[in-house]
CSV table of C-alpha atoms and ligand atoms in Angstrom, one decimal:
chain,number,residue,atom,x,y,z
A,1,MET,CA,18.9,10.9,-22.0
A,2,SER,CA,18.4,9.0,-25.2
A,3,ALA,CA,16.5,5.5,-24.9
A,4,GLU,CA,20.0,3.8,-25.2
A,5,GLU,CA,21.6,5.8,-22.6
A,6,PHE,CA,18.6,5.3,-20.4
A,7,ARG,CA,18.7,1.6,-20.8
A,8,ARG,CA,22.2,1.4,-19.8
A,9,ASN,CA,21.8,3.7,-16.9
A,10,ALA,CA,18.6,2.0,-15.6
A,11,HIS,CA,20.3,-1.3,-15.8
A,12,VAL,CA,23.0,-0.3,-13.5
A,13,VAL,CA,20.4,1.2,-11.1
A,14,VAL,CA,18.4,-2.0,-11.2
A,15,ASP,CA,21.6,-3.9,-10.3
A,16,TRP,CA,22.2,-1.4,-7.5
A,17,ILE,CA,18.9,-1.9,-6.1
A,18,ALA,CA,18.9,-5.8,-6.5
A,19,ASP,CA,22.1,-5.9,-4.7
A,20,TYR,CA,20.9,-3.4,-1.9
A,21,LEU,CA,17.7,-5.5,-1.3
A,22,ALA,CA,19.7,-8.8,-1.2
A,23,HIS,CA,22.2,-7.4,1.4
A,24,PRO,CA,20.8,-4.5,3.3
A,25,GLN,CA,22.9,-5.6,6.3
A,26,ARG,CA,25.9,-4.3,4.7
A,27,PHE,CA,25.2,-1.1,6.2
A,28,PRO,CA,24.7,0.2,10.0
A,29,VAL,CA,20.7,0.4,10.4
A,30,LEU,CA,20.8,3.8,11.6
A,31,SER,CA,22.9,6.3,9.7
A,32,ARG,CA,26.1,7.5,11.5
A,33,VAL,CA,26.7,10.9,9.9
A,34,GLN,CA,26.5,14.0,12.0
A,35,PRO,CA,24.3,17.0,11.5
A,36,GLY,CA,25.2,19.1,8.5
A,37,ASP,CA,27.8,16.4,7.0
A,38,ILE,CA,25.8,15.6,3.9
A,39,LYS,CA,25.0,19.3,3.2
A,40,ARG,CA,28.8,19.9,3.7
A,41,ALA,CA,29.7,17.3,1.1
A,42,LEU,CA,27.4,18.6,-1.7
A,43,PRO,CA,28.2,21.8,-3.6
A,44,SER,CA,26.2,24.9,-2.7
A,45,SER,CA,24.7,25.5,-6.1
A,46,ALA,CA,23.5,23.4,-8.9
A,47,PRO,CA,26.0,22.5,-11.7
A,48,GLU,CA,26.2,24.9,-14.4
A,49,LEU,CA,26.7,22.1,-17.1
A,50,GLY,CA,25.4,18.6,-17.0
A,51,GLU,CA,27.3,15.7,-15.4
A,52,PRO,CA,27.9,12.3,-16.3
A,53,PHE,CA,25.7,9.7,-14.7
A,54,GLU,CA,28.6,7.8,-13.4
A,55,ALA,CA,29.4,10.8,-11.3
A,56,MET,CA,25.9,11.1,-9.8
A,57,LEU,CA,26.1,7.2,-8.8
A,58,ALA,CA,29.5,7.8,-7.3
A,59,ASP,CA,28.2,10.3,-5.1
A,60,LEU,CA,25.2,8.4,-4.5
A,61,ASN,CA,27.5,5.8,-2.8
A,62,ASP,CA,30.0,8.1,-1.1
A,63,ILE,CA,27.7,10.8,0.1
A,64,ILE,CA,24.0,10.0,0.2
A,65,VAL,CA,24.1,6.2,1.3
A,66,PRO,CA,26.1,6.9,4.6
A,67,GLY,CA,23.3,9.4,5.5
A,68,VAL,CA,20.6,6.7,4.7
A,69,THR,CA,18.8,5.1,7.7
A,70,HIS,CA,18.0,1.9,6.4
A,71,TRP,CA,14.3,1.2,6.7
A,72,ASN,CA,14.8,-1.8,4.6
A,73,HIS,CA,17.1,-3.3,6.9
A,74,PRO,CA,15.6,-6.6,8.3
A,75,ALA,CA,16.9,-5.4,12.0
A,76,PHE,CA,15.0,-1.9,11.8
A,77,PHE,CA,12.5,-2.3,14.6
A,78,GLY,CA,12.0,1.3,15.3
A,79,TYR,CA,8.7,3.2,15.0
A,80,PHE,CA,6.6,1.0,12.7
A,81,ALA,CA,9.0,-0.9,10.5
A,82,ILE,CA,7.9,-0.2,7.1
A,83,SER,CA,9.5,-1.6,4.3
A,84,GLY,CA,9.2,-1.7,0.4
A,85,SER,CA,8.8,-5.1,-1.3
A,86,ALA,CA,10.3,-5.7,-4.7
A,87,PRO,CA,7.0,-5.9,-6.5
A,88,GLY,CA,6.0,-2.7,-5.0
A,89,ILE,CA,9.3,-1.1,-6.2
A,90,LEU,CA,8.7,-2.4,-9.7
A,91,GLY,CA,5.3,-0.7,-9.7
A,92,GLU,CA,6.7,2.7,-8.2
A,93,MET,CA,9.4,2.7,-11.0
A,94,LEU,CA,6.7,2.2,-13.8
A,95,SER,CA,4.4,4.9,-11.9
A,96,ALA,CA,7.5,7.4,-12.3
A,97,ALA,CA,7.8,6.5,-15.8
A,98,PHE,CA,4.3,7.2,-16.7
A,99,ASN,CA,4.2,10.4,-14.4
A,100,VAL,CA,0.5,10.9,-15.0
A,101,ASN,CA,-1.5,13.1,-13.0
A,102,ALA,CA,-4.5,11.3,-11.6
A,103,MET,CA,-6.6,14.2,-10.9
A,104,LEU,CA,-9.4,13.8,-13.2
A,105,TRP,CA,-10.5,10.4,-14.7
A,106,ARG,CA,-9.5,11.5,-18.2
A,107,THR,CA,-6.1,12.5,-17.3
A,108,SER,CA,-5.5,9.0,-16.8
A,109,PRO,CA,-8.4,6.5,-16.9
A,110,SER,CA,-6.2,3.7,-15.8
A,111,ALA,CA,-4.8,5.5,-12.8
A,112,THR,CA,-8.5,6.4,-11.7
A,113,GLU,CA,-10.0,3.1,-12.3
A,114,LEU,CA,-7.0,0.9,-10.9
A,115,GLU,CA,-7.3,3.0,-7.8
A,116,GLU,CA,-11.0,2.3,-7.5
A,117,VAL,CA,-10.0,-1.5,-8.1
A,118,THR,CA,-7.1,-2.1,-5.6
A,119,LEU,CA,-9.2,-0.2,-3.1
A,120,SER,CA,-12.2,-2.5,-3.7
A,121,TRP,CA,-9.7,-5.5,-3.2
A,122,LEU,CA,-8.2,-4.2,-0.2
A,123,ARG,CA,-11.7,-3.4,1.4
A,124,GLN,CA,-12.8,-7.1,0.7
A,125,MET,CA,-9.3,-8.3,2.1
A,126,ILE,CA,-9.8,-6.5,5.6
A,127,GLY,CA,-13.6,-7.4,5.7
A,128,LEU,CA,-14.9,-3.9,5.3
A,129,PRO,CA,-18.7,-4.0,3.8
A,130,SER,CA,-19.2,-2.8,0.4
A,131,GLN,CA,-20.9,0.3,1.4
A,132,PHE,CA,-17.3,1.6,2.0
A,133,GLU,CA,-15.9,3.4,-1.0
A,134,GLY,CA,-12.2,4.5,-1.0
A,135,VAL,CA,-9.7,7.2,-1.9
A,136,VAL,CA,-5.9,6.9,-1.7
A,137,TYR,CA,-3.9,9.7,0.0
A,138,ASP,CA,-0.2,9.9,0.7
A,139,THR,CA,-0.7,9.5,4.4
A,140,ALA,CA,-2.9,8.5,7.2
A,141,SER,CA,-2.4,12.1,8.5
A,142,ILE,CA,-4.0,13.7,5.6
A,143,ALA,CA,-6.7,11.1,5.5
A,144,THR,CA,-7.6,11.9,9.1
A,145,MET,CA,-7.7,15.5,8.6
A,146,CYS,CA,-9.9,15.0,5.6
A,147,ALA,CA,-12.3,12.6,7.7
A,148,VAL,CA,-12.5,15.5,10.5
A,149,ALA,CA,-13.3,17.8,7.5
A,150,ALA,CA,-16.0,15.5,6.2
A,151,ALA,CA,-17.5,15.3,9.9
A,152,ARG,CA,-17.5,18.9,10.1
A,153,GLU,CA,-19.2,19.2,6.6
A,154,VAL,CA,-22.3,17.2,7.8
A,155,ILE,CA,-22.9,19.4,11.0
A,156,ASP,CA,-26.5,20.6,10.8
A,157,GLY,CA,-26.8,24.5,9.9
A,158,LEU,CA,-23.1,25.2,10.1
A,159,ASP,CA,-22.0,25.6,6.4
A,160,VAL,CA,-18.4,25.9,7.3
A,161,ARG,CA,-17.6,25.7,3.4
A,162,HIS,CA,-19.0,29.2,2.8
A,163,LYS,CA,-19.1,30.8,6.2
A,164,GLY,CA,-16.0,29.5,8.0
A,165,LEU,CA,-16.0,28.8,11.7
A,166,CYS,CA,-16.1,32.4,13.1
A,167,ARG,CA,-19.7,32.4,12.6
A,168,ALA,CA,-20.6,29.1,14.4
A,169,SER,CA,-22.9,29.7,17.3
A,170,GLU,CA,-21.2,27.0,19.5
A,171,PRO,CA,-17.6,26.0,19.6
A,172,LEU,CA,-17.1,22.5,18.1
A,173,ARG,CA,-15.6,19.5,20.0
A,174,PHE,CA,-14.2,16.3,18.9
A,175,TYR,CA,-12.7,13.4,20.9
A,176,CYS,CA,-9.9,10.8,20.7
A,177,SER,CA,-8.1,8.8,23.4
A,178,GLU,CA,-4.8,10.3,25.1
A,179,HIS,CA,-3.0,7.6,23.0
A,180,ALA,CA,-4.3,8.7,19.6
A,181,HIS,CA,-1.6,9.9,17.0
A,182,SER,CA,-0.6,13.5,16.9
A,183,SER,CA,-2.2,13.7,13.4
A,184,VAL,CA,-5.5,14.2,15.2
A,185,ASP,CA,-4.1,17.2,16.9
A,186,LYS,CA,-2.7,18.3,13.5
A,187,ALA,CA,-6.0,18.1,12.0
A,188,ALA,CA,-7.7,20.3,14.8
A,189,ILE,CA,-4.8,22.9,14.0
A,190,THR,CA,-5.1,22.6,10.1
A,191,LEU,CA,-8.7,22.8,9.9
A,192,GLY,CA,-8.8,26.0,12.1
A,193,LEU,CA,-10.7,24.1,14.9
A,194,GLY,CA,-7.8,24.7,17.2
A,195,LEU,CA,-6.4,22.4,19.7
A,196,ASP,CA,-9.0,23.3,22.6
A,197,SER,CA,-11.7,21.7,20.1
A,198,LEU,CA,-10.1,18.1,20.8
A,199,ARG,CA,-10.7,16.5,24.0
A,200,LYS,CA,-8.6,13.6,24.9
A,201,ILE,CA,-10.3,10.8,26.8
A,202,PRO,CA,-8.3,8.8,29.3
A,203,CYS,CA,-7.5,5.1,28.7
A,204,ASP,CA,-7.9,2.0,30.8
A,205,ASP,CA,-5.1,-0.1,32.1
A,206,GLU,CA,-4.4,-1.4,28.7
A,207,PHE,CA,-4.3,1.8,27.0
A,208,ARG,CA,-7.7,1.7,25.2
A,209,ILE,CA,-10.2,4.5,25.4
A,210,ASP,CA,-12.4,4.6,28.5
A,211,SER,CA,-16.0,4.4,26.8
A,212,ARG,CA,-17.7,5.4,29.7
A,213,ALA,CA,-15.5,8.4,30.2
A,214,LEU,CA,-16.0,9.4,26.5
A,215,ALA,CA,-19.9,9.3,26.9
A,216,SER,CA,-19.7,11.5,30.2
A,217,ALA,CA,-17.3,13.9,28.2
A,218,ILE,CA,-19.8,14.3,25.5
A,219,ALA,CA,-22.8,14.9,27.8
A,220,GLU,CA,-20.5,17.4,29.9
A,221,ASP,CA,-19.6,19.2,26.9
A,222,ARG,CA,-23.2,19.5,25.6
A,223,ALA,CA,-24.3,20.8,29.2
A,224,ASN,CA,-21.3,23.3,28.7
A,225,GLY,CA,-22.2,24.7,25.4
A,226,TRP,CA,-19.8,22.8,23.1
A,227,ARG,CA,-21.0,21.1,19.9
A,228,PRO,CA,-19.7,17.5,19.9
A,229,PHE,CA,-19.3,16.3,16.2
A,230,CYS,CA,-16.8,13.6,15.9
A,231,VAL,CA,-15.0,10.7,17.5
A,232,VAL,CA,-11.6,9.3,16.3
A,233,ALA,CA,-11.1,5.8,17.5
A,234,THR,CA,-7.6,4.0,17.0
A,235,VAL,CA,-6.9,0.4,16.0
A,236,GLY,CA,-3.4,0.0,16.8
A,237,THR,CA,-2.2,3.0,18.5
A,238,THR,CA,1.4,4.4,17.8
A,239,SER,CA,3.0,3.9,21.3
A,240,VAL,CA,1.5,0.4,22.2
A,241,THR,CA,-0.7,-0.8,19.4
A,242,SER,CA,-3.8,-0.8,21.7
A,243,VAL,CA,-7.2,-1.3,20.0
A,244,ASP,CA,-10.0,1.2,21.2
A,245,PRO,CA,-13.4,-0.7,22.0
A,246,VAL,CA,-14.9,0.4,18.5
A,247,PRO,CA,-18.1,-1.3,18.8
A,248,ALA,CA,-19.0,0.8,22.0
A,249,ILE,CA,-17.8,3.8,20.6
A,250,ALA,CA,-19.8,3.0,17.8
A,251,ASP,CA,-22.9,3.0,20.0
A,252,ILE,CA,-22.2,6.2,21.3
A,253,CYS,CA,-21.7,7.9,18.1
A,254,SER,CA,-25.0,6.5,16.7
A,255,ARG,CA,-26.8,7.6,19.8
A,256,GLU,CA,-25.3,11.1,19.8
A,257,SER,CA,-25.1,11.6,16.0
A,258,LEU,CA,-21.4,11.9,15.7
A,259,TRP,CA,-19.2,11.0,12.8
A,260,LEU,CA,-16.8,7.9,13.8
A,261,HIS,CA,-13.6,8.0,12.1
A,262,VAL,CA,-11.2,5.1,12.9
A,263,ASP,CA,-7.5,5.3,12.5
A,264,ALA,CA,-6.3,1.8,11.8
A,265,ALA,CA,-3.0,3.2,10.1
A,266,TYR,CA,-1.0,0.3,11.6
A,267,GLY,CA,-3.5,-2.1,12.7
A,268,GLY,CA,-5.7,-2.3,9.6
A,269,ALA,CA,-3.4,-4.6,7.7
A,270,ALA,CA,-3.6,-7.2,10.3
A,271,ALA,CA,-7.3,-7.9,9.2
A,272,ALA,CA,-6.0,-9.4,6.0
A,273,CYS,CA,-5.6,-12.5,8.4
A,274,PRO,CA,-9.0,-14.3,9.1
A,275,GLU,CA,-7.9,-14.8,12.7
A,276,MET,CA,-6.9,-11.1,13.2
A,277,ARG,CA,-10.2,-9.9,11.6
A,278,TRP,CA,-11.4,-9.0,15.2
A,279,VAL,CA,-9.2,-5.9,15.1
A,280,LEU,CA,-11.9,-4.3,13.0
A,281,GLU,CA,-14.8,-5.3,15.0
A,282,GLY,CA,-17.3,-2.5,15.0
A,283,CYS,CA,-15.6,-0.6,12.0
A,284,GLU,CA,-18.6,-1.5,9.9
A,285,ALA,CA,-20.5,1.1,11.7
A,286,ALA,CA,-17.9,3.8,11.3
A,287,ASP,CA,-18.2,6.7,8.8
A,288,SER,CA,-14.8,6.6,7.8
A,289,ILE,CA,-11.5,4.5,8.4
A,290,VAL,CA,-8.1,4.7,7.1
A,291,PHE,CA,-5.2,2.1,7.1
A,292,ASN,CA,-1.7,2.3,5.6
A,293,PRO,CA,-0.6,-0.4,3.2
A,294,HIS,CA,2.8,1.5,3.2
A,295,LYS,CA,3.1,0.4,6.9
A,296,TRP,CA,2.5,-3.1,7.1
A,297,MET,CA,1.6,-4.6,3.5
A,298,PHE,CA,5.0,-4.0,2.1
A,299,VAL,CA,3.9,-1.2,-0.3
A,300,PRO,CA,6.8,1.4,-0.8
A,301,PHE,CA,5.9,5.0,1.1
A,302,ASP,CA,3.5,6.4,0.3
A,303,PHE,CA,0.1,4.8,0.1
A,304,SER,CA,-2.8,5.6,2.4
A,305,ALA,CA,-6.1,3.9,2.0
A,306,MET,CA,-9.0,6.0,3.4
A,307,TYR,CA,-12.7,4.5,3.2
A,308,CYS,CA,-16.0,6.4,3.6
A,309,ARG,CA,-19.4,5.0,4.1
A,310,ARG,CA,-20.6,8.1,2.3
A,311,LEU,CA,-17.9,9.3,0.0
A,312,GLU,CA,-20.2,12.0,-1.3
A,313,VAL,CA,-19.6,13.8,1.8
A,314,LEU,CA,-16.0,14.1,1.4
A,315,ARG,CA,-16.8,15.3,-2.2
A,316,ARG,CA,-19.0,18.0,-0.8
A,317,ALA,CA,-16.3,19.1,1.7
A,318,PHE,CA,-13.5,19.5,-1.0
A,319,SER,CA,-15.1,19.5,-4.7
A,320,LEU,CA,-14.5,22.8,-6.3
A,321,VAL,CA,-14.2,22.8,-10.2
A,322,PRO,CA,-12.8,25.7,-12.0
A,323,GLU,CA,-13.6,26.1,-15.6
A,324,TYR,CA,-10.2,24.6,-16.8
A,325,LEU,CA,-11.1,21.4,-14.9
A,326,ARG,CA,-14.3,20.8,-16.4
A,327,THR,CA,-14.9,17.8,-18.8
A,328,ALA,CA,-17.7,16.4,-20.5
A,329,ASP,CA,-17.2,13.0,-19.1
A,330,SER,CA,-20.0,11.2,-17.9
A,331,GLU,CA,-21.3,11.6,-14.2
A,332,GLU,CA,-20.2,8.0,-13.7
A,333,VAL,CA,-16.6,8.7,-13.6
A,334,LYS,CA,-14.5,9.5,-10.6
A,335,ASN,CA,-12.5,12.7,-10.5
A,336,PHE,CA,-10.2,12.0,-7.5
A,337,MET,CA,-9.2,15.5,-7.2
A,338,ASP,CA,-12.9,16.2,-5.9
A,339,TYR,CA,-12.2,14.0,-2.7
A,340,GLY,CA,-9.2,16.0,-0.8
A,341,PRO,CA,-7.6,19.3,-0.9
A,342,GLN,CA,-4.7,18.6,-3.4
A,343,LEU,CA,-5.3,18.6,-7.4
A,344,GLY,CA,-2.3,16.7,-8.6
A,345,ARG,CA,-2.1,13.1,-7.6
A,346,ARG,CA,0.4,10.6,-8.3
A,347,PHE,CA,-0.5,7.0,-9.7
A,348,ARG,CA,-0.1,5.0,-6.4
A,349,ALA,CA,-2.3,2.4,-7.5
A,350,LEU,CA,0.1,0.8,-9.8
A,351,LYS,CA,2.5,-0.4,-6.8
A,352,MET,CA,-0.5,-1.6,-4.8
A,353,TRP,CA,-1.9,-3.5,-7.8
A,354,PHE,CA,1.7,-5.2,-8.2
A,355,VAL,CA,2.0,-6.1,-4.6
A,356,LEU,CA,-1.6,-7.6,-4.3
A,357,ARG,CA,-1.1,-9.5,-7.3
A,358,TYR,CA,2.5,-10.8,-6.5
A,359,PHE,CA,1.7,-12.0,-3.0
A,360,GLY,CA,-1.9,-12.6,-3.0
A,361,ARG,CA,-3.9,-12.3,0.2
A,362,GLU,CA,-2.6,-15.4,1.4
A,363,GLY,CA,1.0,-14.4,0.8
A,364,LEU,CA,0.6,-11.0,2.7
A,365,ALA,CA,-1.5,-12.7,5.5
A,366,ALA,CA,1.3,-15.3,6.0
A,367,ARG,CA,4.1,-12.5,6.3
A,368,ILE,CA,1.9,-10.6,8.8
A,369,ARG,CA,1.2,-13.7,10.7
A,370,GLU,CA,5.0,-14.5,10.8
A,371,HIS,CA,5.6,-11.1,12.3
A,372,ILE,CA,3.0,-11.4,14.9
A,373,ARG,CA,4.4,-14.9,15.7
A,374,LEU,CA,8.1,-13.5,16.1
A,375,SER,CA,6.6,-10.8,18.4
A,376,ALA,CA,5.0,-13.4,20.4
A,377,GLU,CA,8.2,-15.3,20.8
A,378,LEU,CA,10.1,-12.1,21.8
A,379,LYS,CA,7.4,-11.4,24.5
A,380,SER,CA,7.8,-15.2,25.7
A,381,TRP,CA,11.8,-14.4,26.2
A,382,ILE,CA,10.9,-11.1,27.9
A,383,GLU,CA,8.5,-12.6,30.3
A,384,THR,CA,10.7,-15.6,31.2
A,385,SER,CA,13.7,-13.3,32.0
A,386,SER,CA,14.3,-11.8,35.5
A,387,ASP,CA,16.0,-8.8,33.8
A,388,TRP,CA,13.2,-7.6,31.6
A,389,GLU,CA,9.5,-6.7,31.8
A,390,MET,CA,6.6,-6.3,29.4
A,391,MET,CA,5.3,-2.6,29.4
A,392,ALA,CA,1.9,-3.4,27.5
A,393,PRO,CA,-0.1,-6.1,26.0
A,394,ALA,CA,1.2,-6.9,22.5
A,395,PRO,CA,-1.8,-7.7,20.2
A,396,PHE,CA,0.0,-7.1,16.8
A,397,SER,CA,3.7,-7.2,16.3
A,398,LEU,CA,5.0,-4.5,18.5
A,399,VAL,CA,6.5,-5.2,21.7
A,400,CYS,CA,6.9,-2.6,24.6
A,401,PHE,CA,9.2,-3.6,27.1
A,402,ARG,CA,12.0,-2.3,29.5
A,403,ALA,CA,15.2,-3.7,31.4
A,404,ARG,CA,14.5,-4.1,35.1
A,405,PRO,CA,17.2,-6.3,36.4
A,406,SER,CA,16.5,-8.3,39.2
A,407,SER,CA,19.9,-7.6,40.8
A,408,ALA,CA,18.9,-4.6,42.3
A,409,ASP,CA,15.9,-2.6,43.5
A,410,TYR,CA,15.7,0.3,40.9
A,411,SER,CA,13.9,3.6,41.3
A,412,GLU,CA,11.6,4.7,38.4
A,413,GLU,CA,14.1,7.5,37.9
A,414,GLU,CA,17.1,4.9,37.8
A,415,LEU,CA,15.0,2.7,35.4
A,416,GLU,CA,14.5,5.6,33.0
A,417,LYS,CA,18.2,6.4,32.9
A,418,LEU,CA,19.3,2.8,32.5
A,419,ASN,CA,16.8,2.2,29.5
A,420,THR,CA,17.8,5.4,27.8
A,421,ARG,CA,21.4,4.3,27.9
A,422,LEU,CA,20.6,0.8,26.5
A,423,LEU,CA,18.7,2.3,23.7
A,424,GLU,CA,21.5,4.6,22.8
A,425,ALA,CA,24.2,1.7,23.3
A,426,VAL,CA,22.2,-0.8,21.2
A,427,ASN,CA,21.5,1.5,18.3
A,428,ARG,CA,25.0,2.9,18.3
A,429,ARG,CA,26.2,-0.5,17.7
A,430,GLY,CA,24.6,-0.5,14.5
A,431,LYS,CA,23.2,-4.0,14.0
A,432,VAL,CA,19.6,-3.2,15.1
A,433,PHE,CA,17.5,-0.2,15.6
A,434,LEU,CA,14.9,0.3,18.1
A,435,SER,CA,12.9,3.3,19.4
A,436,HIS,CA,11.1,4.3,22.6
A,437,THR,CA,8.0,5.8,23.8
A,438,LYS,CA,6.9,6.5,27.6
A,439,LEU,CA,3.8,4.8,29.0
A,440,ASN,CA,2.3,6.3,32.1
A,441,GLY,CA,5.5,8.3,32.3
A,442,ARG,CA,7.8,5.3,32.1
A,443,TYR,CA,10.4,5.2,29.7
A,444,THR,CA,9.7,1.9,27.4
A,445,LEU,CA,11.6,0.2,24.6
A,446,ARG,CA,9.6,-0.3,21.6
A,447,LEU,CA,10.6,-3.2,19.1
A,448,ALA,CA,8.1,-3.1,16.1
A,449,ILE,CA,8.3,-6.2,13.7
A,450,GLY,CA,7.1,-5.3,10.2
A,451,ASN,CA,9.7,-5.3,7.7
A,452,ILE,CA,9.1,-7.9,5.1
A,453,ARG,CA,12.9,-9.3,5.4
A,454,THR,CA,12.8,-9.6,9.0
A,455,THR,CA,13.4,-13.2,10.1
A,456,ALA,CA,13.6,-15.2,13.5
A,457,GLU,CA,17.3,-14.6,13.3
A,458,HIS,CA,17.0,-11.0,13.3
A,459,VAL,CA,14.7,-10.9,16.3
A,460,ARG,CA,17.2,-13.2,18.0
A,461,LEU,CA,19.9,-10.7,17.1
A,462,ALA,CA,18.0,-8.0,18.7
A,463,TRP,CA,17.5,-9.9,22.0
A,464,ASP,CA,21.2,-10.9,22.1
A,465,GLU,CA,22.3,-7.2,21.5
A,466,LEU,CA,20.0,-6.0,24.3
A,467,SER,CA,21.1,-8.8,26.7
A,468,GLU,CA,24.9,-8.1,25.7
A,469,VAL,CA,24.3,-4.2,26.3
A,470,LEU,CA,22.6,-4.8,29.7
A,471,SER,CA,25.3,-7.1,31.0
A,472,ALA,CA,27.8,-4.6,30.4
A,473,GLU,CA,25.5,-1.9,32.1
A,474,CYS,CA,25.1,-4.0,35.1
B,501,PLP,N1,-2.1,6.9,12.7
B,501,PLP,C1,-1.3,6.0,13.6
B,501,PLP,C2,-2.1,5.2,14.5
B,501,PLP,C3,0.1,5.9,13.5
B,501,PLP,O1,0.8,5.1,14.2
B,501,PLP,C4,0.7,6.8,12.4
B,501,PLP,C5,2.0,6.9,12.2
B,501,PLP,O2,2.7,6.0,12.7
B,501,PLP,C6,-0.3,7.6,11.8
B,501,PLP,C7,-1.5,7.8,11.9
B,501,PLP,C8,0.4,8.7,10.8
B,501,PLP,O3,0.8,7.9,9.6
B,501,PLP,P1,1.2,8.7,8.3
B,501,PLP,O4,2.7,8.8,8.4
B,501,PLP,O5,0.8,8.1,7.2
B,501,PLP,O6,0.8,10.1,8.3
């Protein structure tokens, strides 16, 4: 593609993106295609000869867009509602253009040093002490896996790097709450620890880990020949955004010499607001902490910031430098390939840098604060309605609730059926999208506010949609 042809096509694409971002409501939030529709609409093998760009764009509109679920839609309230902001998209475009591999400092000094700078800015923004040094991963799942690998690396006398786990004299154990994200289980599987090595600790009635139960579990495991080595605490659990009591967990970890990893994938961003700093209370004593600017800081997917108090442990766990990757660069430079399992790394820092500079801390905090305000408003509607009830506290911007019409005395089973039907019906209408979870076995609707384009009008729309669908049901 010549420079001229690139310029022409790029303008078309940028116009397309600008229109898309300006009017995402043109599309149903949730894609309406059936399984296999997209594959059937596409040829079964690649074209033999190149095709004109216009043909690709036409197929993008006709085939691909109908199969897109629009996370950028302001009424996307499912899972955690992540969205890419325009400055982040521009940063992403440039990083695709550079196409550097940020594996070594010399393979692109700007990529490495901008990663260090943006991580330092972010660290300050959420109030973590300066001993914490960071590395960017694709996702929090990978960050947590690496944190557990680092925790394993510091176990005295184990030398898992050389000997593997089969020669360990005692089986290893680590801990998280029953509400921790499934990525903790996946870390147990991937690292060869096995799911039996992960003990899930019960929660209190606000879905936070019971720290006394944690301390007892550790004592019991030691007495039974296990070797405890790590605790994963969560700030903002996936189902309900509960916050584990990190200060109490940190005390236990310090007493028991266990690595403390904090999964603040969702909740960490809130600490950019001074009044929400409390969410990271106790995290200064953690060994590692992950938070995802791609979740609630408007950075296009993916960007996960992992901080370690002793980053060299991560390096010890993963660094392996074959001859062809050796350089004569000074010891002072960071080669980020040393801090995880992957060699090749994207230039993710550019989009983060654009987002931080475009909005500033104030701008990001104002948007996060507004999401929290909107969720408080929704909560007040639920609490004052006789047909709906809250299912959990809402410390951030996720509201967990369900319909419980006062007109009849519903059993738990009927409530589950009713709420399942409501969710299906609301999502089928295409104006808003919500997801669900189960809390203490009870089917619960989740409305997550986190999209940069969401306003009071969209939350009102969701409430009206829910109310309409409920009236039709009852
Ligand atoms: N941790 C928590 C608390 C989450 O809610 C999620 C995803 O929602 C994850 C980890 C996994 O995030 P990622 O998709 O970045 O792996």
